mmCIF file of C-alpha atoms in Angstrom:
data_model
loop_
_atom_site.group_PDB
_atom_site.id
_atom_site.type_symbol
_atom_site.label_atom_id
_atom_site.label_comp_id
_atom_site.label_asym_id
_atom_site.label_seq_id
_atom_site.Cartn_x
_atom_site.Cartn_y
_atom_site.Cartn_z
ATOM 1 C CA MET A 1 199.169 -56.021 123.037
ATOM 2 C CA ALA A 2 200.347 -52.653 123.419
ATOM 3 C CA GLN A 3 201.970 -51.184 126.331
ATOM 4 C CA PRO A 4 199.531 -49.450 128.933
ATOM 5 C CA ILE A 5 198.793 -46.136 128.631
ATOM 6 C CA LYS A 6 197.788 -43.335 131.320
ATOM 7 C CA VAL A 7 194.329 -41.449 131.216
ATOM 8 C CA VAL A 8 193.349 -39.241 133.575
ATOM 9 C CA VAL A 9 189.938 -38.517 134.099
ATOM 10 C CA THR A 10 189.204 -35.632 136.441
ATOM 11 C CA GLY A 11 185.911 -35.137 138.587
ATOM 12 C CA ALA A 12 185.713 -38.821 138.654
ATOM 13 C CA ALA A 13 183.607 -39.271 141.139
ATOM 14 C CA GLY A 14 180.787 -37.013 139.148
ATOM 15 C CA GLN A 15 178.358 -38.332 136.927
ATOM 16 C CA ILE A 16 179.747 -38.010 133.474
ATOM 17 C CA ALA A 17 182.865 -39.403 134.951
ATOM 18 C CA TYR A 18 180.397 -42.553 136.332
ATOM 19 C CA SER A 19 179.591 -43.295 132.524
ATOM 20 C CA LEU A 20 182.978 -42.340 130.623
ATOM 21 C CA ILE A 21 185.275 -44.503 132.778
ATOM 22 C CA TYR A 22 183.016 -47.715 131.348
ATOM 23 C CA HIS A 23 183.836 -46.695 127.773
ATOM 24 C CA ILE A 24 187.232 -46.137 128.305
ATOM 25 C CA ALA A 25 187.640 -49.286 129.975
ATOM 26 C CA HIS A 26 186.092 -51.377 127.986
ATOM 27 C CA GLY A 27 188.175 -50.519 124.752
ATOM 28 C CA ASP A 28 185.468 -48.178 123.166
ATOM 29 C CA VAL A 29 188.070 -45.313 123.125
ATOM 30 C CA PHE A 30 191.495 -46.051 122.697
ATOM 31 C CA GLY A 31 190.923 -49.685 120.736
ATOM 32 C CA ALA A 32 190.088 -52.675 121.886
ATOM 33 C CA ASP A 33 194.200 -54.015 122.063
ATOM 34 C CA GLN A 34 195.003 -50.959 124.004
ATOM 35 C CA PRO A 35 195.380 -51.570 127.661
ATOM 36 C CA VAL A 36 195.093 -48.542 130.134
ATOM 37 C CA ILE A 37 195.731 -47.315 133.701
ATOM 38 C CA LEU A 38 192.988 -45.075 135.100
ATOM 39 C CA HIS A 39 194.313 -41.860 137.048
ATOM 40 C CA LEU A 40 190.813 -40.784 138.653
ATOM 41 C CA LEU A 41 191.351 -37.036 140.052
ATOM 42 C CA ASP A 42 188.769 -35.651 142.407
ATOM 43 C CA ILE A 43 188.586 -33.216 145.363
ATOM 44 C CA PRO A 44 189.413 -34.852 148.724
ATOM 45 C CA PHE A 45 185.518 -34.037 149.688
ATOM 46 C CA MET A 46 184.691 -36.455 147.061
ATOM 47 C CA MET A 47 187.314 -39.662 147.832
ATOM 48 C CA GLY A 48 184.894 -41.456 149.774
ATOM 49 C CA VAL A 49 182.515 -41.711 146.531
ATOM 50 C CA LEU A 50 185.724 -42.319 144.534
ATOM 51 C CA GLU A 51 186.540 -45.631 146.643
ATOM 52 C CA GLY A 52 183.251 -46.963 145.251
ATOM 53 C CA VAL A 53 183.864 -46.165 141.556
ATOM 54 C CA VAL A 54 187.158 -47.929 142.288
ATOM 55 C CA MET A 55 185.575 -51.036 143.702
ATOM 56 C CA GLU A 56 182.864 -50.891 140.481
ATOM 57 C CA ILE A 57 185.592 -50.682 138.309
ATOM 58 C CA GLN A 58 187.587 -53.786 140.058
ATOM 59 C CA ASP A 59 184.125 -55.807 139.735
ATOM 60 C CA LEU A 60 183.886 -55.202 136.247
ATOM 61 C CA ALA A 61 186.592 -57.424 135.629
ATOM 62 C CA LEU A 62 187.669 -55.773 132.450
ATOM 63 C CA PRO A 63 190.997 -57.026 130.679
ATOM 64 C CA LEU A 64 192.049 -53.678 129.830
ATOM 65 C CA VAL A 65 192.580 -52.579 133.158
ATOM 66 C CA ARG A 66 195.682 -52.421 134.546
ATOM 67 C CA GLY A 67 195.507 -49.883 137.068
ATOM 68 C CA VAL A 68 193.385 -47.687 138.524
ATOM 69 C CA VAL A 69 194.777 -44.649 140.761
ATOM 70 C CA PRO A 70 192.505 -42.841 142.664
ATOM 71 C CA THR A 71 193.700 -39.357 143.972
ATOM 72 C CA ALA A 72 193.023 -35.805 144.850
ATOM 73 C CA ASP A 73 196.625 -34.948 144.113
ATOM 74 C CA VAL A 74 197.194 -33.511 140.923
ATOM 75 C CA SER A 75 200.926 -34.372 140.900
ATOM 76 C CA VAL A 76 199.607 -37.753 140.685
ATOM 77 C CA GLY A 77 196.501 -37.556 138.628
ATOM 78 C CA PHE A 78 198.432 -35.829 135.918
ATOM 79 C CA ASN A 79 201.678 -37.356 136.010
ATOM 80 C CA ASP A 80 203.147 -38.762 132.595
ATOM 81 C CA VAL A 81 199.497 -39.221 131.503
ATOM 82 C CA ASP A 82 198.820 -39.493 127.567
ATOM 83 C CA ALA A 83 195.405 -38.349 127.237
ATOM 84 C CA ALA A 84 193.044 -36.138 129.853
ATOM 85 C CA PHE A 85 189.596 -36.281 129.889
ATOM 86 C CA MET A 86 189.000 -32.874 131.340
ATOM 87 C CA VAL A 87 185.062 -33.372 132.882
ATOM 88 C CA GLY A 88 185.822 -32.051 136.797
ATOM 89 C CA ALA A 89 183.695 -28.707 136.769
ATOM 90 C CA MET A 90 180.650 -27.112 138.363
ATOM 91 C CA PRO A 91 178.003 -28.559 136.358
ATOM 92 C CA ARG A 92 175.218 -26.269 135.125
ATOM 93 C CA LYS A 93 171.928 -26.354 137.252
ATOM 94 C CA GLN A 94 168.140 -25.089 135.702
ATOM 95 C CA GLY A 95 168.307 -21.520 135.616
ATOM 96 C CA MET A 96 172.277 -21.104 135.411
ATOM 97 C CA GLU A 97 173.667 -18.611 132.666
ATOM 98 C CA ARG A 98 176.837 -19.649 130.960
ATOM 99 C CA LYS A 99 178.508 -16.452 132.386
ATOM 100 C CA ASP A 100 177.780 -17.875 136.006
ATOM 101 C CA LEU A 101 179.610 -20.896 135.564
ATOM 102 C CA LEU A 102 182.493 -19.230 133.538
ATOM 103 C CA SER A 103 183.791 -17.069 136.703
ATOM 104 C CA ALA A 104 183.352 -20.434 138.601
ATOM 105 C CA ASN A 105 184.747 -22.971 136.478
ATOM 106 C CA VAL A 106 187.830 -20.936 134.597
ATOM 107 C CA LYS A 107 190.122 -20.311 137.632
ATOM 108 C CA ILE A 108 189.722 -24.288 138.151
ATOM 109 C CA PHE A 109 191.149 -24.808 134.943
ATOM 110 C CA LYS A 110 194.030 -22.468 135.010
ATOM 111 C CA ASP A 111 195.028 -24.673 138.037
ATOM 112 C CA GLN A 112 194.897 -27.724 136.175
ATOM 113 C CA GLY A 113 196.527 -26.384 133.171
ATOM 114 C CA GLN A 114 199.636 -25.337 135.806
ATOM 115 C CA ALA A 115 199.490 -29.127 136.366
ATOM 116 C CA LEU A 116 199.247 -30.684 133.052
ATOM 117 C CA ASP A 117 202.248 -28.348 132.067
ATOM 118 C CA LYS A 118 204.619 -29.539 134.916
ATOM 119 C CA TYR A 119 203.317 -33.157 135.405
ATOM 120 C CA ALA A 120 202.078 -34.582 131.774
ATOM 121 C CA LYS A 121 203.688 -36.075 128.933
ATOM 122 C CA LYS A 122 204.251 -33.015 126.296
ATOM 123 C CA SER A 123 202.100 -35.168 124.007
ATOM 124 C CA VAL A 124 199.296 -35.318 126.080
ATOM 125 C CA LEU A 125 195.977 -35.212 124.226
ATOM 126 C CA VAL A 126 193.382 -33.543 126.649
ATOM 127 C CA VAL A 127 189.611 -32.665 126.345
ATOM 128 C CA VAL A 128 187.537 -30.760 127.908
ATOM 129 C CA VAL A 129 184.261 -31.493 128.786
ATOM 130 C CA GLY A 130 183.517 -29.379 131.599
ATOM 131 C CA ASN A 131 181.803 -26.364 130.848
ATOM 132 C CA PRO A 132 182.011 -23.289 129.651
ATOM 133 C CA ALA A 133 184.102 -26.085 127.404
ATOM 134 C CA ASN A 134 185.589 -23.740 125.076
ATOM 135 C CA THR A 135 186.476 -21.245 126.750
ATOM 136 C CA ASN A 136 187.611 -23.558 129.542
ATOM 137 C CA ALA A 137 189.801 -25.058 126.921
ATOM 138 C CA TYR A 138 191.421 -21.982 125.891
ATOM 139 C CA ILE A 139 192.446 -21.063 129.551
ATOM 140 C CA CYS A 140 193.561 -24.630 129.895
ATOM 141 C CA SER A 141 195.808 -24.352 127.281
ATOM 142 C CA LYS A 142 197.027 -20.691 128.003
ATOM 143 C CA TYR A 143 198.329 -21.978 131.135
ATOM 144 C CA ALA A 144 200.033 -25.466 129.883
ATOM 145 C CA PRO A 145 202.421 -23.235 127.768
ATOM 146 C CA SER A 146 204.802 -26.183 127.212
ATOM 147 C CA ILE A 147 202.374 -28.364 125.544
ATOM 148 C CA PRO A 148 201.092 -27.366 122.133
ATOM 149 C CA LYS A 149 197.946 -25.692 121.655
ATOM 150 C CA SER A 150 196.756 -28.232 119.036
ATOM 151 C CA SER A 151 196.913 -30.589 121.878
ATOM 152 C CA PHE A 152 193.888 -29.290 123.440
ATOM 153 C CA SER A 153 190.237 -29.359 122.385
ATOM 154 C CA ALA A 154 186.620 -28.648 123.573
ATOM 155 C CA MET A 155 183.606 -31.089 123.148
ATOM 156 C CA THR A 156 181.252 -30.081 120.883
ATOM 157 C CA HIS A 157 180.910 -34.289 119.229
ATOM 158 C CA LEU A 158 177.408 -34.342 122.117
ATOM 159 C CA ASP A 159 176.312 -31.586 119.779
ATOM 160 C CA GLN A 160 176.809 -33.376 116.888
ATOM 161 C CA ASN A 161 175.598 -36.353 118.134
ATOM 162 C CA ARG A 162 172.600 -34.521 119.142
ATOM 163 C CA ALA A 163 172.111 -32.964 115.450
ATOM 164 C CA GLN A 164 172.740 -36.355 114.131
ATOM 165 C CA ALA A 165 170.215 -38.348 115.858
ATOM 166 C CA LEU A 166 167.618 -35.385 114.957
ATOM 167 C CA LEU A 167 168.121 -35.709 111.408
ATOM 168 C CA ALA A 168 168.234 -39.618 111.671
ATOM 169 C CA GLN A 169 164.938 -39.194 113.556
ATOM 170 C CA ARG A 170 163.682 -37.003 110.870
ATOM 171 C CA LEU A 171 164.391 -38.838 107.681
ATOM 172 C CA GLY A 172 163.847 -42.488 109.470
ATOM 173 C CA VAL A 173 167.310 -43.835 109.151
ATOM 174 C CA PRO A 174 169.234 -45.483 111.351
ATOM 175 C CA VAL A 175 171.663 -42.942 113.182
ATOM 176 C CA GLY A 176 174.873 -44.754 111.690
ATOM 177 C CA ASN A 177 173.932 -43.578 108.445
ATOM 178 C CA VAL A 178 174.353 -40.126 108.801
ATOM 179 C CA SER A 179 177.393 -38.480 108.689
ATOM 180 C CA ASN A 180 179.097 -34.835 108.657
ATOM 181 C CA VAL A 181 176.969 -33.139 110.471
ATOM 182 C CA ILE A 182 178.838 -29.748 111.635
ATOM 183 C CA ILE A 183 179.080 -27.945 114.420
ATOM 184 C CA TRP A 184 180.280 -24.379 114.378
ATOM 185 C CA GLY A 185 181.596 -22.063 117.326
ATOM 186 C CA ASN A 186 180.600 -22.315 120.498
ATOM 187 C CA HIS A 187 179.273 -25.323 122.744
ATOM 188 C CA SER A 188 176.491 -22.896 123.885
ATOM 189 C CA PRO A 189 173.301 -21.821 122.435
ATOM 190 C CA THR A 190 174.896 -19.583 120.035
ATOM 191 C CA MET A 191 176.405 -22.929 118.355
ATOM 192 C CA LEU A 192 175.436 -23.532 114.592
ATOM 193 C CA PRO A 193 174.094 -27.034 113.920
ATOM 194 C CA ASP A 194 174.857 -27.151 110.212
ATOM 195 C CA ALA A 195 173.167 -30.128 107.979
ATOM 196 C CA THR A 196 174.354 -28.653 104.456
ATOM 197 C CA HIS A 197 177.307 -31.139 103.941
ATOM 198 C CA ALA A 198 175.731 -33.631 106.052
ATOM 199 C CA GLN A 199 174.877 -37.012 103.930
ATOM 200 C CA VAL A 200 173.005 -40.138 104.785
ATOM 201 C CA GLN A 201 173.844 -43.475 103.224
ATOM 202 C CA THR A 202 171.542 -45.046 101.352
ATOM 203 C CA ASP A 203 171.068 -47.985 99.327
ATOM 204 C CA ALA A 204 171.703 -45.808 96.224
ATOM 205 C CA GLY A 205 174.596 -44.234 97.924
ATOM 206 C CA LEU A 206 175.445 -41.346 99.402
ATOM 207 C CA VAL A 207 172.686 -38.605 99.364
ATOM 208 C CA PRO A 208 172.757 -34.920 100.881
ATOM 209 C CA VAL A 209 171.019 -34.427 103.635
ATOM 210 C CA PRO A 210 169.345 -31.238 102.393
ATOM 211 C CA LYS A 211 167.951 -32.815 99.445
ATOM 212 C CA LEU A 212 166.660 -35.844 101.413
ATOM 213 C CA VAL A 213 165.029 -33.467 104.348
ATOM 214 C CA ASN A 214 163.866 -30.950 101.237
ATOM 215 C CA ASN A 215 162.567 -28.573 103.998
ATOM 216 C CA ASP A 216 164.699 -25.965 104.263
ATOM 217 C CA SER A 217 162.232 -23.857 106.653
ATOM 218 C CA TRP A 218 162.465 -26.966 108.834
ATOM 219 C CA LEU A 219 166.555 -27.234 108.781
ATOM 220 C CA LYS A 220 167.006 -23.393 109.886
ATOM 221 C CA ASN A 221 163.676 -22.882 111.907
ATOM 222 C CA GLU A 222 163.677 -26.127 114.150
ATOM 223 C CA PHE A 223 166.461 -28.425 113.540
ATOM 224 C CA VAL A 224 168.820 -25.267 114.597
ATOM 225 C CA PRO A 225 167.249 -24.429 117.866
ATOM 226 C CA THR A 226 165.923 -27.845 118.847
ATOM 227 C CA VAL A 227 170.067 -28.411 119.033
ATOM 228 C CA GLN A 228 171.225 -25.122 120.399
ATOM 229 C CA ASN A 229 168.811 -25.776 123.143
ATOM 230 C CA ARG A 230 168.698 -29.644 123.793
ATOM 231 C CA GLY A 231 171.458 -29.430 127.089
ATOM 232 C CA ALA A 232 168.475 -27.060 128.609
ATOM 233 C CA ALA A 233 165.678 -29.282 127.489
ATOM 234 C CA VAL A 234 167.771 -32.295 129.129
ATOM 235 C CA ILE A 235 168.091 -30.460 132.648
ATOM 236 C CA ALA A 236 164.343 -29.307 132.375
ATOM 237 C CA ALA A 237 163.351 -32.678 132.288
ATOM 238 C CA ARG A 238 166.159 -34.345 134.040
ATOM 239 C CA LYS A 239 166.543 -31.441 136.872
ATOM 240 C CA MET A 240 170.468 -32.484 136.221
ATOM 241 C CA SER A 241 172.438 -31.806 133.304
ATOM 242 C CA SER A 242 173.487 -34.076 130.355
ATOM 243 C CA ALA A 243 175.743 -36.903 131.909
ATOM 244 C CA MET A 244 175.155 -40.622 129.987
ATOM 245 C CA SER A 245 174.989 -38.730 126.594
ATOM 246 C CA ALA A 246 177.914 -36.396 127.500
ATOM 247 C CA ALA A 247 180.025 -39.176 128.713
ATOM 248 C CA LYS A 248 179.615 -41.187 125.105
ATOM 249 C CA ALA A 249 180.040 -38.082 123.489
ATOM 250 C CA ALA A 250 183.517 -37.223 125.469
ATOM 251 C CA GLY A 251 184.659 -40.899 124.313
ATOM 252 C CA ASP A 252 183.869 -40.142 120.547
ATOM 253 C CA HIS A 253 185.966 -36.990 120.776
ATOM 254 C CA MET A 254 188.809 -38.721 122.061
ATOM 255 C CA ARG A 255 188.591 -41.619 119.803
ATOM 256 C CA ALA A 256 188.450 -39.260 116.572
ATOM 257 C CA LEU A 257 191.767 -37.848 117.723
ATOM 258 C CA TRP A 258 193.214 -41.038 119.127
ATOM 259 C CA GLN A 259 192.327 -43.654 116.405
ATOM 260 C CA GLY A 260 191.739 -41.245 113.081
ATOM 261 C CA THR A 261 188.788 -39.681 111.130
ATOM 262 C CA PRO A 262 187.602 -42.270 108.360
ATOM 263 C CA PRO A 263 187.992 -41.510 104.616
ATOM 264 C CA GLY A 264 185.326 -39.182 103.636
ATOM 265 C CA LYS A 265 184.715 -37.900 106.931
ATOM 266 C CA PHE A 266 184.875 -35.642 109.676
ATOM 267 C CA VAL A 267 183.963 -34.744 113.205
ATOM 268 C CA SER A 268 183.359 -31.302 115.135
ATOM 269 C CA LEU A 269 186.339 -30.241 117.252
ATOM 270 C CA GLY A 270 186.480 -27.408 119.451
ATOM 271 C CA VAL A 271 190.271 -26.420 118.696
ATOM 272 C CA ILE A 272 192.158 -22.878 118.686
ATOM 273 C CA SER A 273 191.062 -20.888 115.613
ATOM 274 C CA ASP A 274 193.565 -19.748 113.177
ATOM 275 C CA GLY A 275 190.523 -17.671 111.437
ATOM 276 C CA SER A 276 189.280 -19.875 109.061
ATOM 277 C CA TYR A 277 185.629 -19.315 107.948
ATOM 278 C CA GLY A 278 185.979 -15.769 109.200
ATOM 279 C CA ALA A 279 186.014 -17.125 112.458
ATOM 280 C CA PRO A 280 187.914 -14.868 115.667
ATOM 281 C CA LYS A 281 191.454 -16.462 115.511
ATOM 282 C CA ASP A 282 192.918 -17.546 119.041
ATOM 283 C CA VAL A 283 189.644 -19.045 120.567
ATOM 284 C CA MET A 284 188.929 -22.536 120.742
ATOM 285 C CA PHE A 285 186.108 -22.563 117.832
ATOM 286 C CA SER A 286 184.390 -26.135 116.810
ATOM 287 C CA PHE A 287 185.047 -26.816 113.139
ATOM 288 C CA PRO A 288 184.546 -29.592 110.897
ATOM 289 C CA CYS A 289 187.977 -31.419 110.669
ATOM 290 C CA THR A 290 189.664 -34.110 109.881
ATOM 291 C CA VAL A 291 192.113 -36.708 111.951
ATOM 292 C CA LYS A 292 195.245 -38.354 111.107
ATOM 293 C CA ASP A 293 198.062 -39.593 112.840
ATOM 294 C CA ARG A 294 196.540 -37.800 116.321
ATOM 295 C CA VAL A 295 196.995 -33.942 114.476
ATOM 296 C CA TRP A 296 193.670 -32.658 113.336
ATOM 297 C CA LYS A 297 193.409 -30.539 110.209
ATOM 298 C CA ILE A 298 190.435 -28.057 109.667
ATOM 299 C CA VAL A 299 188.077 -29.154 106.548
ATOM 300 C CA PRO A 300 188.969 -26.490 103.922
ATOM 301 C CA ASN A 301 186.807 -24.448 101.336
ATOM 302 C CA LEU A 302 183.333 -25.539 102.145
ATOM 303 C CA SER A 303 180.554 -23.519 101.198
ATOM 304 C CA ILE A 304 178.910 -21.238 103.804
ATOM 305 C CA ASP A 305 175.997 -19.268 102.599
ATOM 306 C CA ASP A 306 174.619 -15.841 104.679
ATOM 307 C CA PHE A 307 172.434 -17.452 106.917
ATOM 308 C CA ALA A 308 175.767 -19.378 108.053
ATOM 309 C CA LYS A 309 177.831 -16.082 108.088
ATOM 310 C CA SER A 310 175.733 -15.063 110.497
ATOM 311 C CA LYS A 311 175.537 -17.287 112.918
ATOM 312 C CA LEU A 312 179.112 -17.439 113.031
ATOM 313 C CA ALA A 313 179.758 -14.157 113.605
ATOM 314 C CA VAL A 314 177.359 -14.479 116.719
ATOM 315 C CA THR A 315 178.950 -17.217 118.116
ATOM 316 C CA GLY A 316 182.354 -15.599 117.161
ATOM 317 C CA LYS A 317 181.327 -12.996 119.337
ATOM 318 C CA GLU A 318 180.379 -14.381 122.390
ATOM 319 C CA LEU A 319 183.790 -16.776 122.152
ATOM 320 C CA SER A 320 185.657 -13.556 122.044
ATOM 321 C CA GLU A 321 183.817 -11.882 125.136
ATOM 322 C CA GLU A 322 183.854 -14.519 126.849
ATOM 323 C CA LYS A 323 187.949 -15.439 126.215
ATOM 324 C CA GLU A 324 188.284 -11.956 127.104
ATOM 325 C CA GLU A 325 186.117 -11.990 130.802
ATOM 326 C CA ALA A 326 187.802 -15.567 131.413
ATOM 327 C CA LEU A 327 191.439 -13.727 131.028
ATOM 328 C CA SER A 328 190.149 -10.794 133.472
ATOM 329 C CA VAL A 329 188.856 -13.699 136.141
ATOM 330 C CA CYS A 330 192.247 -15.373 136.086
ATOM 331 C CA GLN A 331 194.023 -12.032 136.261
ATOM 332 C CA ASP A 332 192.301 -11.525 139.527
#
């Protein structure tokens, strides 16, 4: 069996982590033969709750767990880690705007970026889950200059999963039969869920989703806003933000980075933009990506219609504005 890897989860006493830790510890993320040492980081106030989480991990009796390190000290939490789930952040509550989250959370990610830079392995893979995820990922990477920017990514896999599930429901097929749904841009209501290049596995082979849906109006006027606003809908119903589905998506995201994407399939990742598809450069923008040997590449040369171009411009503008606001907050 492989040597254990060290995996840190921030906000480890919180709701998302409560589900995510099981996925990691069970082998769903890094592989069924990959032992892990869990570094569970949270604020001092949450150490009592975290003690209960540690008890539950022990009681799971999972063979891949080779150690658990609960801590409020970043020098311990980030020490020599191979992978990082940056979950800890102020959660979005009903009626909250993203800009309210931004000012509260970017300073957290500045501090944690500096801690990653100082204590983590330079090969660490970092997935930012705490919102606003794209801009938090940008700030985290900016303040960890010795770690490659390509090692940081923002989670838009939750939006991809939501889009994939909605299409499967519409078409009456198993959700696993739907692939290559794209999330473009920001993890916010400006994102573009795009089914243009999505496929469904049928008895007759792979069939394009637009052909099967056969309703362009539904794809633009119902599918897009439903996915864009799903997070708010969950909060309205649950009175709390998405947790179980966010945890699953964080695991999906890291699994794609760690284990790669299957041939012919791609995954949506919020990664540092090189200007592909007209996106602004040097923001964390969600693109369709393939991953091999823990290196992601943006899928090139996909056709983009005028509807998509207009949506990409909107979400790109939002990301540029968020970035500038975040940088000003960090300099205060």
